[in-house]
Amino acid sequence: MKKLSIVGLAMVVLASVAVGSSLSVPWFVDNAPEANRVPGIAAGVMGLITLKSNVTTTLVCEITYYDPDGRELGPYPPNNTFAIAPQSALAFRPVKADPSPNATYPPWDPRAGQPGVAGGQEGAQGVLVPDRPVDLDPRPNGSATIRWVGDATDVQGQYTAIQTATAPPGSAQPGTYVVVSYAHLLPPGV
């Protein structure tokens, strides 16, 4: 009987162990101004990370940013979490709060609660993803890891870069803005 209760206890402990999964953004750049629209109206690279939940419950995630040299920048608990509503998607800029007109600035921003503006790229869910800390490293680039409790297939993602540059002298339309963009899928982590 004693052996049976030990085996039973071990099974309960093993069954309650949560599986942690992650998704990594190997590199991002996000130095365009806020409300830059698409196509951009000012020079810079607007980085957008899009995450899609594949589960029917709210998924709580945490994010950690790293500088180009691999140094962990944070943010740290409890300021590193966000939620994705069931079966929904969100897009966020990793460096800037950039709410669209249907969202407001997040609580940590000096403009907290103020409505977003036309050209903003973050909706009500995306604007609540914590931004990359700039106190240790002010560069608007790096990498990020998003973690959650669940299967690796619970979240899908992509990184999109939208670069706006001025056409150089001697080109067909010098001084006008030229936009180049690309996106790549983020594979599930471990």
Short mmCIF file of N, CA and C in Angstrom, two decimals:
data_model
loop_
_atom_site.label_atom_id
_atom_site.label_comp_id
_atom_site.label_asym_id
_atom_site.label_seq_id
_atom_site.Cartn_x
_atom_site.Cartn_y
_atom_site.Cartn_z
N MET A 1 0.82 -1.19 0.00
CA MET A 1 0.00 0.00 0.00
C MET A 1 0.87 1.26 0.00
N LYS A 2 1.98 1.21 0.75
CA LYS A 2 2.88 2.34 0.82
C LYS A 2 3.49 2.63 -0.56
N LYS A 3 3.87 1.57 -1.29
CA LYS A 3 4.43 1.75 -2.62
C LYS A 3 3.40 2.34 -3.57
N LEU A 4 2.16 1.89 -3.45
CA LEU A 4 1.09 2.39 -4.30
C LEU A 4 0.86 3.88 -4.07
N SER A 5 0.89 4.32 -2.81
CA SER A 5 0.66 5.74 -2.54
C SER A 5 1.85 6.59 -3.04
N ILE A 6 3.07 6.06 -2.99
CA ILE A 6 4.23 6.79 -3.51
C ILE A 6 4.11 6.93 -5.02
N VAL A 7 3.74 5.85 -5.70
CA VAL A 7 3.55 5.88 -7.15
C VAL A 7 2.43 6.86 -7.51
N GLY A 8 1.33 6.82 -6.76
CA GLY A 8 0.21 7.73 -7.00
C GLY A 8 0.62 9.19 -6.82
N LEU A 9 1.39 9.48 -5.78
CA LEU A 9 1.87 10.83 -5.53
C LEU A 9 2.79 11.29 -6.67
N ALA A 10 3.67 10.42 -7.11
CA ALA A 10 4.57 10.75 -8.21
C ALA A 10 3.79 11.06 -9.48
N MET A 11 2.73 10.30 -9.75
CA MET A 11 1.92 10.54 -10.94
C MET A 11 1.21 11.89 -10.86
N VAL A 12 0.71 12.24 -9.68
CA VAL A 12 0.05 13.54 -9.52
C VAL A 12 1.04 14.67 -9.74
N VAL A 13 2.24 14.57 -9.19
CA VAL A 13 3.26 15.60 -9.35
C VAL A 13 3.66 15.73 -10.81
N LEU A 14 3.90 14.61 -11.48
CA LEU A 14 4.28 14.65 -12.89
C LEU A 14 3.16 15.20 -13.76
N ALA A 15 1.92 14.89 -13.46
CA ALA A 15 0.79 15.37 -14.25
C ALA A 15 0.59 16.87 -14.08
N SER A 16 1.01 17.42 -12.95
CA SER A 16 0.79 18.84 -12.71
C SER A 16 1.93 19.72 -13.21
N VAL A 17 3.00 19.12 -13.73
CA VAL A 17 4.11 19.90 -14.25
C VAL A 17 3.68 20.56 -15.56
N ALA A 18 3.76 21.87 -15.62
CA ALA A 18 3.36 22.60 -16.81
C ALA A 18 4.48 22.58 -17.84
N VAL A 19 4.07 22.53 -19.09
CA VAL A 19 5.03 22.54 -20.18
C VAL A 19 5.24 23.99 -20.60
N GLY A 20 6.47 24.44 -20.58
CA GLY A 20 6.78 25.79 -21.01
C GLY A 20 7.24 25.79 -22.45
N SER A 21 6.77 26.75 -23.22
CA SER A 21 7.16 26.88 -24.62
C SER A 21 7.63 28.30 -24.88
N SER A 22 8.31 28.47 -25.99
CA SER A 22 8.81 29.80 -26.32
C SER A 22 8.87 30.00 -27.82
N LEU A 23 9.04 31.25 -28.18
CA LEU A 23 9.19 31.66 -29.56
C LEU A 23 10.22 32.78 -29.53
N SER A 24 11.18 32.74 -30.43
CA SER A 24 12.22 33.76 -30.42
C SER A 24 12.16 34.63 -31.66
N VAL A 25 12.43 35.90 -31.44
CA VAL A 25 12.59 36.87 -32.53
C VAL A 25 14.09 37.07 -32.63
N PRO A 26 14.75 36.49 -33.64
CA PRO A 26 16.20 36.52 -33.67
C PRO A 26 16.80 37.91 -33.86
N TRP A 27 16.07 38.84 -34.50
CA TRP A 27 16.58 40.19 -34.68
C TRP A 27 15.43 41.10 -35.05
N PHE A 28 15.42 42.29 -34.47
CA PHE A 28 14.46 43.31 -34.87
C PHE A 28 15.13 44.67 -34.87
N VAL A 29 14.58 45.57 -35.65
CA VAL A 29 14.94 46.99 -35.67
C VAL A 29 13.62 47.74 -35.62
N ASP A 30 13.58 48.80 -34.82
CA ASP A 30 12.34 49.57 -34.67
C ASP A 30 12.70 51.02 -34.35
N ASN A 31 13.14 51.78 -35.37
CA ASN A 31 13.57 53.15 -35.12
C ASN A 31 12.74 54.20 -35.86
N ALA A 32 11.65 53.81 -36.51
CA ALA A 32 10.78 54.78 -37.18
C ALA A 32 9.97 55.54 -36.13
N PRO A 33 9.54 56.74 -36.45
CA PRO A 33 8.73 57.48 -35.49
C PRO A 33 7.36 56.84 -35.28
N GLU A 34 6.70 57.20 -34.20
CA GLU A 34 5.34 56.73 -33.95
C GLU A 34 4.41 57.26 -35.03
N ALA A 35 3.30 56.57 -35.23
CA ALA A 35 2.26 56.97 -36.19
C ALA A 35 2.84 57.20 -37.58
N ASN A 36 3.77 56.36 -37.99
CA ASN A 36 4.45 56.54 -39.28
C ASN A 36 3.65 55.99 -40.45
N ARG A 37 2.53 55.34 -40.19
CA ARG A 37 1.66 54.80 -41.24
C ARG A 37 2.35 53.71 -42.06
N VAL A 38 1.58 53.12 -42.97
CA VAL A 38 2.11 52.15 -43.93
C VAL A 38 1.46 52.49 -45.26
N PRO A 39 2.19 52.90 -46.29
CA PRO A 39 3.63 53.10 -46.30
C PRO A 39 4.04 54.27 -45.42
N GLY A 40 5.30 54.24 -45.02
CA GLY A 40 5.80 55.24 -44.09
C GLY A 40 5.81 56.65 -44.66
N ILE A 41 5.67 57.63 -43.76
CA ILE A 41 5.70 59.04 -44.15
C ILE A 41 6.97 59.72 -43.65
N ALA A 42 7.81 58.99 -42.91
CA ALA A 42 9.10 59.51 -42.44
C ALA A 42 10.12 58.38 -42.52
N ALA A 43 11.38 58.74 -42.61
CA ALA A 43 12.44 57.74 -42.74
C ALA A 43 12.59 56.92 -41.46
N GLY A 44 12.93 55.64 -41.63
CA GLY A 44 13.18 54.75 -40.50
C GLY A 44 12.66 53.36 -40.79
N VAL A 45 12.94 52.44 -39.86
CA VAL A 45 12.45 51.06 -39.97
C VAL A 45 11.43 50.84 -38.87
N MET A 46 10.22 50.47 -39.27
CA MET A 46 9.20 50.14 -38.28
C MET A 46 9.17 48.62 -38.17
N GLY A 47 9.51 48.11 -36.99
CA GLY A 47 9.45 46.68 -36.73
C GLY A 47 8.12 46.32 -36.09
N LEU A 48 7.47 45.30 -36.60
CA LEU A 48 6.20 44.82 -36.04
C LEU A 48 6.32 43.33 -35.78
N ILE A 49 6.04 42.92 -34.56
CA ILE A 49 5.99 41.50 -34.22
C ILE A 49 4.52 41.15 -34.09
N THR A 50 4.09 40.13 -34.82
CA THR A 50 2.70 39.68 -34.78
C THR A 50 2.66 38.31 -34.12
N LEU A 51 1.76 38.13 -33.18
CA LEU A 51 1.56 36.85 -32.50
C LEU A 51 0.11 36.42 -32.64
N LYS A 52 -0.10 35.14 -32.91
CA LYS A 52 -1.45 34.59 -33.08
C LYS A 52 -1.63 33.45 -32.09
N SER A 53 -2.69 33.52 -31.29
CA SER A 53 -3.02 32.46 -30.35
C SER A 53 -3.84 31.39 -31.07
N ASN A 54 -3.49 30.13 -30.86
CA ASN A 54 -4.22 29.02 -31.46
C ASN A 54 -5.04 28.26 -30.42
N VAL A 55 -5.23 28.84 -29.24
CA VAL A 55 -5.96 28.15 -28.18
C VAL A 55 -7.26 28.88 -27.87
N THR A 56 -8.16 28.19 -27.19
CA THR A 56 -9.49 28.74 -26.91
C THR A 56 -9.59 29.40 -25.54
N THR A 57 -8.46 29.59 -24.88
CA THR A 57 -8.43 30.30 -23.60
C THR A 57 -7.44 31.45 -23.71
N THR A 58 -7.56 32.41 -22.81
CA THR A 58 -6.61 33.52 -22.80
C THR A 58 -5.23 32.98 -22.48
N LEU A 59 -4.25 33.41 -23.25
CA LEU A 59 -2.88 32.92 -23.10
C LEU A 59 -2.02 34.04 -22.51
N VAL A 60 -1.47 33.80 -21.32
CA VAL A 60 -0.60 34.79 -20.69
C VAL A 60 0.84 34.48 -21.10
N CYS A 61 1.51 35.48 -21.63
CA CYS A 61 2.88 35.33 -22.12
C CYS A 61 3.80 36.28 -21.36
N GLU A 62 5.08 35.97 -21.40
CA GLU A 62 6.08 36.91 -20.87
C GLU A 62 7.11 37.14 -21.95
N ILE A 63 7.69 38.34 -21.94
CA ILE A 63 8.67 38.70 -22.96
C ILE A 63 9.96 39.15 -22.29
N THR A 64 11.07 38.78 -22.91
CA THR A 64 12.39 39.22 -22.47
C THR A 64 13.15 39.71 -23.69
N TYR A 65 13.74 40.90 -23.58
CA TYR A 65 14.52 41.48 -24.67
C TYR A 65 16.01 41.33 -24.39
N TYR A 66 16.79 41.28 -25.48
CA TYR A 66 18.25 41.16 -25.40
C TYR A 66 18.87 42.18 -26.33
N ASP A 67 20.04 42.71 -25.93
CA ASP A 67 20.73 43.65 -26.81
C ASP A 67 21.48 42.86 -27.89
N PRO A 68 22.09 43.55 -28.88
CA PRO A 68 22.77 42.82 -29.96
C PRO A 68 23.91 41.92 -29.49
N ASP A 69 24.43 42.17 -28.29
CA ASP A 69 25.52 41.33 -27.76
C ASP A 69 25.00 40.18 -26.91
N GLY A 70 23.68 40.02 -26.82
CA GLY A 70 23.10 38.92 -26.06
C GLY A 70 22.87 39.21 -24.59
N ARG A 71 23.08 40.44 -24.15
CA ARG A 71 22.86 40.79 -22.76
C ARG A 71 21.36 40.95 -22.50
N GLU A 72 20.86 40.30 -21.46
CA GLU A 72 19.44 40.39 -21.11
C GLU A 72 19.12 41.78 -20.60
N LEU A 73 18.06 42.38 -21.17
CA LEU A 73 17.67 43.74 -20.81
C LEU A 73 16.40 43.81 -19.98
N GLY A 74 15.63 42.73 -19.94
CA GLY A 74 14.34 42.76 -19.25
C GLY A 74 13.24 42.93 -20.27
N PRO A 75 12.08 43.42 -19.84
CA PRO A 75 11.69 43.83 -18.51
C PRO A 75 11.56 42.62 -17.59
N TYR A 76 11.49 42.88 -16.31
CA TYR A 76 11.47 41.81 -15.33
C TYR A 76 10.12 41.75 -14.62
N PRO A 77 9.78 40.58 -14.07
CA PRO A 77 8.49 40.42 -13.39
C PRO A 77 8.31 41.50 -12.32
N PRO A 78 7.13 41.99 -12.18
CA PRO A 78 5.87 41.62 -12.83
C PRO A 78 5.58 42.42 -14.08
N ASN A 79 6.54 43.16 -14.60
CA ASN A 79 6.30 44.07 -15.73
C ASN A 79 6.64 43.46 -17.09
N ASN A 80 6.67 42.14 -17.18
CA ASN A 80 7.07 41.51 -18.44
C ASN A 80 5.98 40.62 -19.04
N THR A 81 4.75 40.74 -18.58
CA THR A 81 3.69 39.86 -19.08
C THR A 81 2.64 40.61 -19.90
N PHE A 82 1.96 39.86 -20.73
CA PHE A 82 0.85 40.36 -21.52
C PHE A 82 -0.05 39.19 -21.85
N ALA A 83 -1.24 39.47 -22.34
CA ALA A 83 -2.21 38.41 -22.65
C ALA A 83 -2.64 38.48 -24.10
N ILE A 84 -2.92 37.29 -24.67
CA ILE A 84 -3.49 37.20 -26.00
C ILE A 84 -4.86 36.55 -25.83
N ALA A 85 -5.89 37.22 -26.29
CA ALA A 85 -7.25 36.70 -26.19
C ALA A 85 -7.38 35.41 -27.00
N PRO A 86 -8.33 34.55 -26.65
CA PRO A 86 -8.50 33.28 -27.35
C PRO A 86 -8.63 33.44 -28.87
N GLN A 87 -7.87 32.66 -29.60
CA GLN A 87 -7.93 32.59 -31.06
C GLN A 87 -7.71 33.95 -31.75
N SER A 88 -7.10 34.89 -31.07
CA SER A 88 -6.91 36.22 -31.67
C SER A 88 -5.44 36.46 -31.99
N ALA A 89 -5.18 37.59 -32.61
CA ALA A 89 -3.82 37.99 -32.95
C ALA A 89 -3.57 39.40 -32.44
N LEU A 90 -2.31 39.71 -32.23
CA LEU A 90 -1.92 41.07 -31.87
C LEU A 90 -0.63 41.40 -32.59
N ALA A 91 -0.41 42.68 -32.81
CA ALA A 91 0.83 43.16 -33.40
C ALA A 91 1.36 44.26 -32.49
N PHE A 92 2.69 44.26 -32.30
CA PHE A 92 3.28 45.28 -31.44
C PHE A 92 4.63 45.71 -31.98
N ARG A 93 4.97 46.95 -31.67
CA ARG A 93 6.30 47.46 -31.98
C ARG A 93 7.16 47.20 -30.75
N PRO A 94 8.31 46.58 -30.91
CA PRO A 94 9.11 46.21 -29.74
C PRO A 94 9.75 47.37 -28.99
N VAL A 95 9.92 48.52 -29.63
CA VAL A 95 10.63 49.62 -28.99
C VAL A 95 9.72 50.78 -28.59
N LYS A 96 8.64 51.00 -29.31
CA LYS A 96 7.81 52.17 -29.07
C LYS A 96 6.36 51.80 -28.80
N ALA A 97 5.71 52.56 -27.93
CA ALA A 97 4.26 52.49 -27.81
C ALA A 97 3.71 53.26 -29.00
N ASP A 98 2.85 52.62 -29.79
CA ASP A 98 2.36 53.23 -31.03
C ASP A 98 0.88 52.86 -31.23
N PRO A 99 -0.01 53.32 -30.30
CA PRO A 99 -1.41 52.92 -30.38
C PRO A 99 -2.14 53.49 -31.59
N SER A 100 -2.98 52.66 -32.16
CA SER A 100 -3.87 53.10 -33.23
C SER A 100 -5.02 53.89 -32.61
N PRO A 101 -5.89 54.49 -33.42
CA PRO A 101 -7.00 55.27 -32.85
C PRO A 101 -7.95 54.46 -31.97
N ASN A 102 -7.98 53.12 -32.11
CA ASN A 102 -8.88 52.31 -31.28
C ASN A 102 -8.19 51.79 -30.02
N ALA A 103 -7.04 52.34 -29.67
CA ALA A 103 -6.30 51.94 -28.47
C ALA A 103 -5.83 53.19 -27.74
N THR A 104 -5.35 53.00 -26.50
CA THR A 104 -4.80 54.11 -25.73
C THR A 104 -3.36 53.78 -25.34
N TYR A 105 -2.62 54.79 -24.95
CA TYR A 105 -1.25 54.57 -24.51
C TYR A 105 -1.25 53.70 -23.26
N PRO A 106 -0.25 52.81 -23.11
CA PRO A 106 -0.22 51.88 -21.97
C PRO A 106 0.09 52.57 -20.65
N PRO A 107 -0.17 51.87 -19.54
CA PRO A 107 0.01 52.48 -18.21
C PRO A 107 1.42 52.98 -17.92
N TRP A 108 2.46 52.38 -18.49
CA TRP A 108 3.84 52.78 -18.19
C TRP A 108 4.30 53.98 -19.01
N ASP A 109 3.53 54.41 -19.99
CA ASP A 109 3.90 55.54 -20.84
C ASP A 109 3.43 56.84 -20.18
N PRO A 110 4.20 57.93 -20.28
CA PRO A 110 3.78 59.20 -19.70
C PRO A 110 2.43 59.69 -20.23
N ARG A 111 2.02 59.21 -21.42
CA ARG A 111 0.74 59.61 -22.02
C ARG A 111 -0.36 58.61 -21.71
N ALA A 112 -0.19 57.82 -20.67
CA ALA A 112 -1.12 56.73 -20.32
C ALA A 112 -2.57 57.18 -20.40
N GLY A 113 -3.38 56.35 -21.07
CA GLY A 113 -4.81 56.61 -21.18
C GLY A 113 -5.21 57.50 -22.33
N GLN A 114 -4.26 58.24 -22.91
CA GLN A 114 -4.60 59.10 -24.05
C GLN A 114 -4.83 58.23 -25.28
N PRO A 115 -5.76 58.63 -26.15
CA PRO A 115 -6.04 57.82 -27.34
C PRO A 115 -4.89 57.85 -28.33
N GLY A 116 -4.77 56.76 -29.08
CA GLY A 116 -3.78 56.68 -30.14
C GLY A 116 -4.16 57.59 -31.30
N VAL A 117 -3.32 57.60 -32.31
CA VAL A 117 -3.54 58.50 -33.45
C VAL A 117 -3.53 57.71 -34.76
N ALA A 118 -4.04 58.34 -35.81
CA ALA A 118 -4.02 57.73 -37.13
C ALA A 118 -2.58 57.41 -37.50
N GLY A 119 -2.37 56.24 -38.05
CA GLY A 119 -1.02 55.82 -38.41
C GLY A 119 -0.37 54.95 -37.36
N GLY A 120 -0.94 54.91 -36.14
CA GLY A 120 -0.42 54.03 -35.09
C GLY A 120 -0.66 52.57 -35.47
N GLN A 121 0.22 51.69 -35.05
CA GLN A 121 0.19 50.30 -35.51
C GLN A 121 -0.27 49.30 -34.46
N GLU A 122 -0.40 49.70 -33.20
CA GLU A 122 -0.76 48.75 -32.14
C GLU A 122 -2.22 48.88 -31.76
N GLY A 123 -2.92 47.76 -31.74
CA GLY A 123 -4.30 47.73 -31.29
C GLY A 123 -4.35 47.63 -29.77
N ALA A 124 -5.55 47.42 -29.25
CA ALA A 124 -5.76 47.39 -27.80
C ALA A 124 -4.95 46.29 -27.10
N GLN A 125 -4.75 45.13 -27.73
CA GLN A 125 -3.92 44.07 -27.13
C GLN A 125 -2.43 44.34 -27.33
N GLY A 126 -2.05 44.72 -28.54
CA GLY A 126 -0.64 44.89 -28.88
C GLY A 126 0.05 45.99 -28.10
N VAL A 127 -0.66 47.07 -27.82
CA VAL A 127 -0.04 48.19 -27.10
C VAL A 127 0.32 47.80 -25.66
N LEU A 128 -0.29 46.72 -25.15
CA LEU A 128 0.00 46.28 -23.77
C LEU A 128 1.18 45.33 -23.66
N VAL A 129 1.82 44.98 -24.79
CA VAL A 129 3.04 44.18 -24.73
C VAL A 129 4.16 45.12 -24.28
N PRO A 130 4.88 44.75 -23.22
CA PRO A 130 5.95 45.64 -22.72
C PRO A 130 6.99 45.95 -23.79
N ASP A 131 7.45 47.20 -23.80
CA ASP A 131 8.47 47.64 -24.75
C ASP A 131 9.87 47.25 -24.30
N ARG A 132 10.79 47.24 -25.25
CA ARG A 132 12.20 46.96 -24.95
C ARG A 132 12.74 48.06 -24.05
N PRO A 133 13.32 47.68 -22.90
CA PRO A 133 13.93 48.70 -22.04
C PRO A 133 15.11 49.37 -22.74
N VAL A 134 15.21 50.68 -22.58
CA VAL A 134 16.31 51.42 -23.23
C VAL A 134 17.26 52.04 -22.21
N ASP A 135 17.06 51.77 -20.91
CA ASP A 135 17.93 52.38 -19.91
C ASP A 135 19.34 51.80 -19.94
N LEU A 136 19.49 50.50 -20.18
CA LEU A 136 20.83 49.89 -20.24
C LEU A 136 21.46 50.00 -21.62
N ASP A 137 20.64 50.06 -22.65
CA ASP A 137 21.12 50.12 -24.03
C ASP A 137 20.07 50.85 -24.86
N PRO A 138 20.35 52.07 -25.29
CA PRO A 138 19.34 52.87 -25.99
C PRO A 138 19.13 52.50 -27.46
N ARG A 139 19.91 51.57 -27.99
CA ARG A 139 19.76 51.22 -29.41
C ARG A 139 18.38 50.59 -29.66
N PRO A 140 17.73 50.96 -30.76
CA PRO A 140 16.38 50.46 -31.04
C PRO A 140 16.39 49.12 -31.79
N ASN A 141 17.18 48.18 -31.33
CA ASN A 141 17.26 46.89 -32.00
C ASN A 141 17.60 45.81 -30.98
N GLY A 142 17.65 44.57 -31.43
CA GLY A 142 18.00 43.46 -30.56
C GLY A 142 17.21 42.22 -30.91
N SER A 143 16.99 41.40 -29.92
CA SER A 143 16.21 40.17 -30.09
C SER A 143 15.25 40.04 -28.91
N ALA A 144 14.33 39.09 -29.02
CA ALA A 144 13.34 38.91 -27.95
C ALA A 144 12.95 37.44 -27.87
N THR A 145 12.54 37.03 -26.68
CA THR A 145 11.99 35.69 -26.47
C THR A 145 10.64 35.84 -25.78
N ILE A 146 9.64 35.18 -26.33
CA ILE A 146 8.30 35.17 -25.76
C ILE A 146 8.05 33.78 -25.21
N ARG A 147 7.62 33.69 -23.94
CA ARG A 147 7.38 32.39 -23.29
C ARG A 147 5.93 32.30 -22.81
N TRP A 148 5.42 31.07 -22.76
CA TRP A 148 4.09 30.81 -22.24
C TRP A 148 4.03 29.38 -21.74
N VAL A 149 3.02 29.07 -20.96
CA VAL A 149 2.80 27.72 -20.48
C VAL A 149 1.83 27.05 -21.45
N GLY A 150 2.29 26.01 -22.09
CA GLY A 150 1.47 25.31 -23.07
C GLY A 150 2.33 24.68 -24.14
N ASP A 151 1.69 24.24 -25.21
CA ASP A 151 2.39 23.60 -26.30
C ASP A 151 3.10 24.62 -27.17
N ALA A 152 4.14 24.18 -27.87
CA ALA A 152 4.89 25.06 -28.77
C ALA A 152 4.01 25.57 -29.91
N THR A 153 2.97 24.84 -30.26
CA THR A 153 2.08 25.25 -31.35
C THR A 153 0.95 26.18 -30.89
N ASP A 154 0.92 26.56 -29.63
CA ASP A 154 -0.14 27.44 -29.12
C ASP A 154 -0.03 28.86 -29.68
N VAL A 155 1.17 29.27 -30.07
CA VAL A 155 1.39 30.62 -30.59
C VAL A 155 2.17 30.53 -31.89
N GLN A 156 1.73 31.28 -32.89
CA GLN A 156 2.47 31.45 -34.13
C GLN A 156 2.87 32.91 -34.21
N GLY A 157 3.92 33.21 -34.97
CA GLY A 157 4.31 34.61 -35.06
C GLY A 157 5.07 34.94 -36.32
N GLN A 158 5.22 36.23 -36.54
CA GLN A 158 6.04 36.73 -37.63
C GLN A 158 6.64 38.05 -37.22
N TYR A 159 7.75 38.40 -37.86
CA TYR A 159 8.36 39.72 -37.70
C TYR A 159 8.29 40.41 -39.05
N THR A 160 7.82 41.65 -39.06
CA THR A 160 7.75 42.43 -40.28
C THR A 160 8.58 43.69 -40.10
N ALA A 161 9.40 43.99 -41.10
CA ALA A 161 10.17 45.24 -41.11
C ALA A 161 9.68 46.07 -42.28
N ILE A 162 9.32 47.31 -42.01
CA ILE A 162 8.86 48.23 -43.05
C ILE A 162 9.82 49.42 -43.03
N GLN A 163 10.69 49.47 -44.02
CA GLN A 163 11.72 50.50 -44.07
C GLN A 163 11.33 51.59 -45.05
N THR A 164 11.35 52.82 -44.56
CA THR A 164 11.06 53.98 -45.38
C THR A 164 12.34 54.79 -45.51
N ALA A 165 12.72 55.09 -46.75
CA ALA A 165 13.94 55.86 -47.00
C ALA A 165 13.65 56.94 -48.04
N THR A 166 14.49 57.93 -48.09
CA THR A 166 14.35 59.00 -49.08
C THR A 166 15.07 58.58 -50.35
N ALA A 167 14.40 58.75 -51.49
CA ALA A 167 15.03 58.43 -52.78
C ALA A 167 16.21 59.38 -52.97
N PRO A 168 17.36 58.87 -53.37
CA PRO A 168 18.57 59.70 -53.48
C PRO A 168 18.54 60.64 -54.68
N PRO A 169 19.37 61.69 -54.62
CA PRO A 169 19.50 62.58 -55.78
C PRO A 169 19.91 61.75 -57.00
N GLY A 170 19.39 62.12 -58.15
CA GLY A 170 19.72 61.39 -59.37
C GLY A 170 18.75 60.26 -59.67
N SER A 171 17.89 59.92 -58.70
CA SER A 171 16.89 58.88 -58.95
C SER A 171 15.71 59.49 -59.70
N ALA A 172 14.76 58.67 -60.08
CA ALA A 172 13.60 59.14 -60.85
C ALA A 172 12.81 60.21 -60.11
N GLN A 173 12.68 60.06 -58.78
CA GLN A 173 11.93 61.04 -57.98
C GLN A 173 12.71 61.37 -56.71
N PRO A 174 13.81 62.13 -56.83
CA PRO A 174 14.64 62.41 -55.66
C PRO A 174 13.84 63.12 -54.56
N GLY A 175 14.12 62.72 -53.31
CA GLY A 175 13.47 63.33 -52.16
C GLY A 175 12.16 62.68 -51.77
N THR A 176 11.60 61.83 -52.63
CA THR A 176 10.37 61.14 -52.27
C THR A 176 10.72 59.93 -51.42
N TYR A 177 9.71 59.44 -50.70
CA TYR A 177 9.94 58.28 -49.85
C TYR A 177 9.76 56.98 -50.62
N VAL A 178 10.65 56.06 -50.36
CA VAL A 178 10.62 54.73 -50.95
C VAL A 178 10.45 53.75 -49.80
N VAL A 179 9.56 52.77 -49.98
CA VAL A 179 9.30 51.80 -48.91
C VAL A 179 9.71 50.41 -49.35
N VAL A 180 10.46 49.73 -48.49
CA VAL A 180 10.84 48.34 -48.70
C VAL A 180 10.39 47.59 -47.45
N SER A 181 9.70 46.48 -47.64
CA SER A 181 9.28 45.72 -46.46
C SER A 181 9.46 44.24 -46.71
N TYR A 182 9.60 43.51 -45.62
CA TYR A 182 9.70 42.05 -45.67
C TYR A 182 9.19 41.50 -44.36
N ALA A 183 8.86 40.23 -44.37
CA ALA A 183 8.41 39.55 -43.14
C ALA A 183 8.94 38.14 -43.16
N HIS A 184 9.15 37.58 -41.98
CA HIS A 184 9.48 36.16 -41.90
C HIS A 184 8.77 35.55 -40.71
N LEU A 185 8.43 34.27 -40.88
CA LEU A 185 7.76 33.53 -39.82
C LEU A 185 8.72 33.23 -38.68
N LEU A 186 8.20 33.19 -37.49
CA LEU A 186 8.99 32.83 -36.31
C LEU A 186 8.65 31.39 -35.97
N PRO A 187 9.61 30.49 -36.07
CA PRO A 187 9.32 29.08 -35.79
C PRO A 187 9.06 28.85 -34.32
N PRO A 188 8.28 27.80 -33.99
CA PRO A 188 8.05 27.52 -32.57
C PRO A 188 9.38 27.23 -31.87
N GLY A 189 9.45 27.61 -30.62
CA GLY A 189 10.65 27.37 -29.83
C GLY A 189 10.57 26.03 -29.11
N VAL A 190 11.22 25.97 -27.98
CA VAL A 190 11.22 24.72 -27.21
C VAL A 190 10.34 24.84 -25.99
#
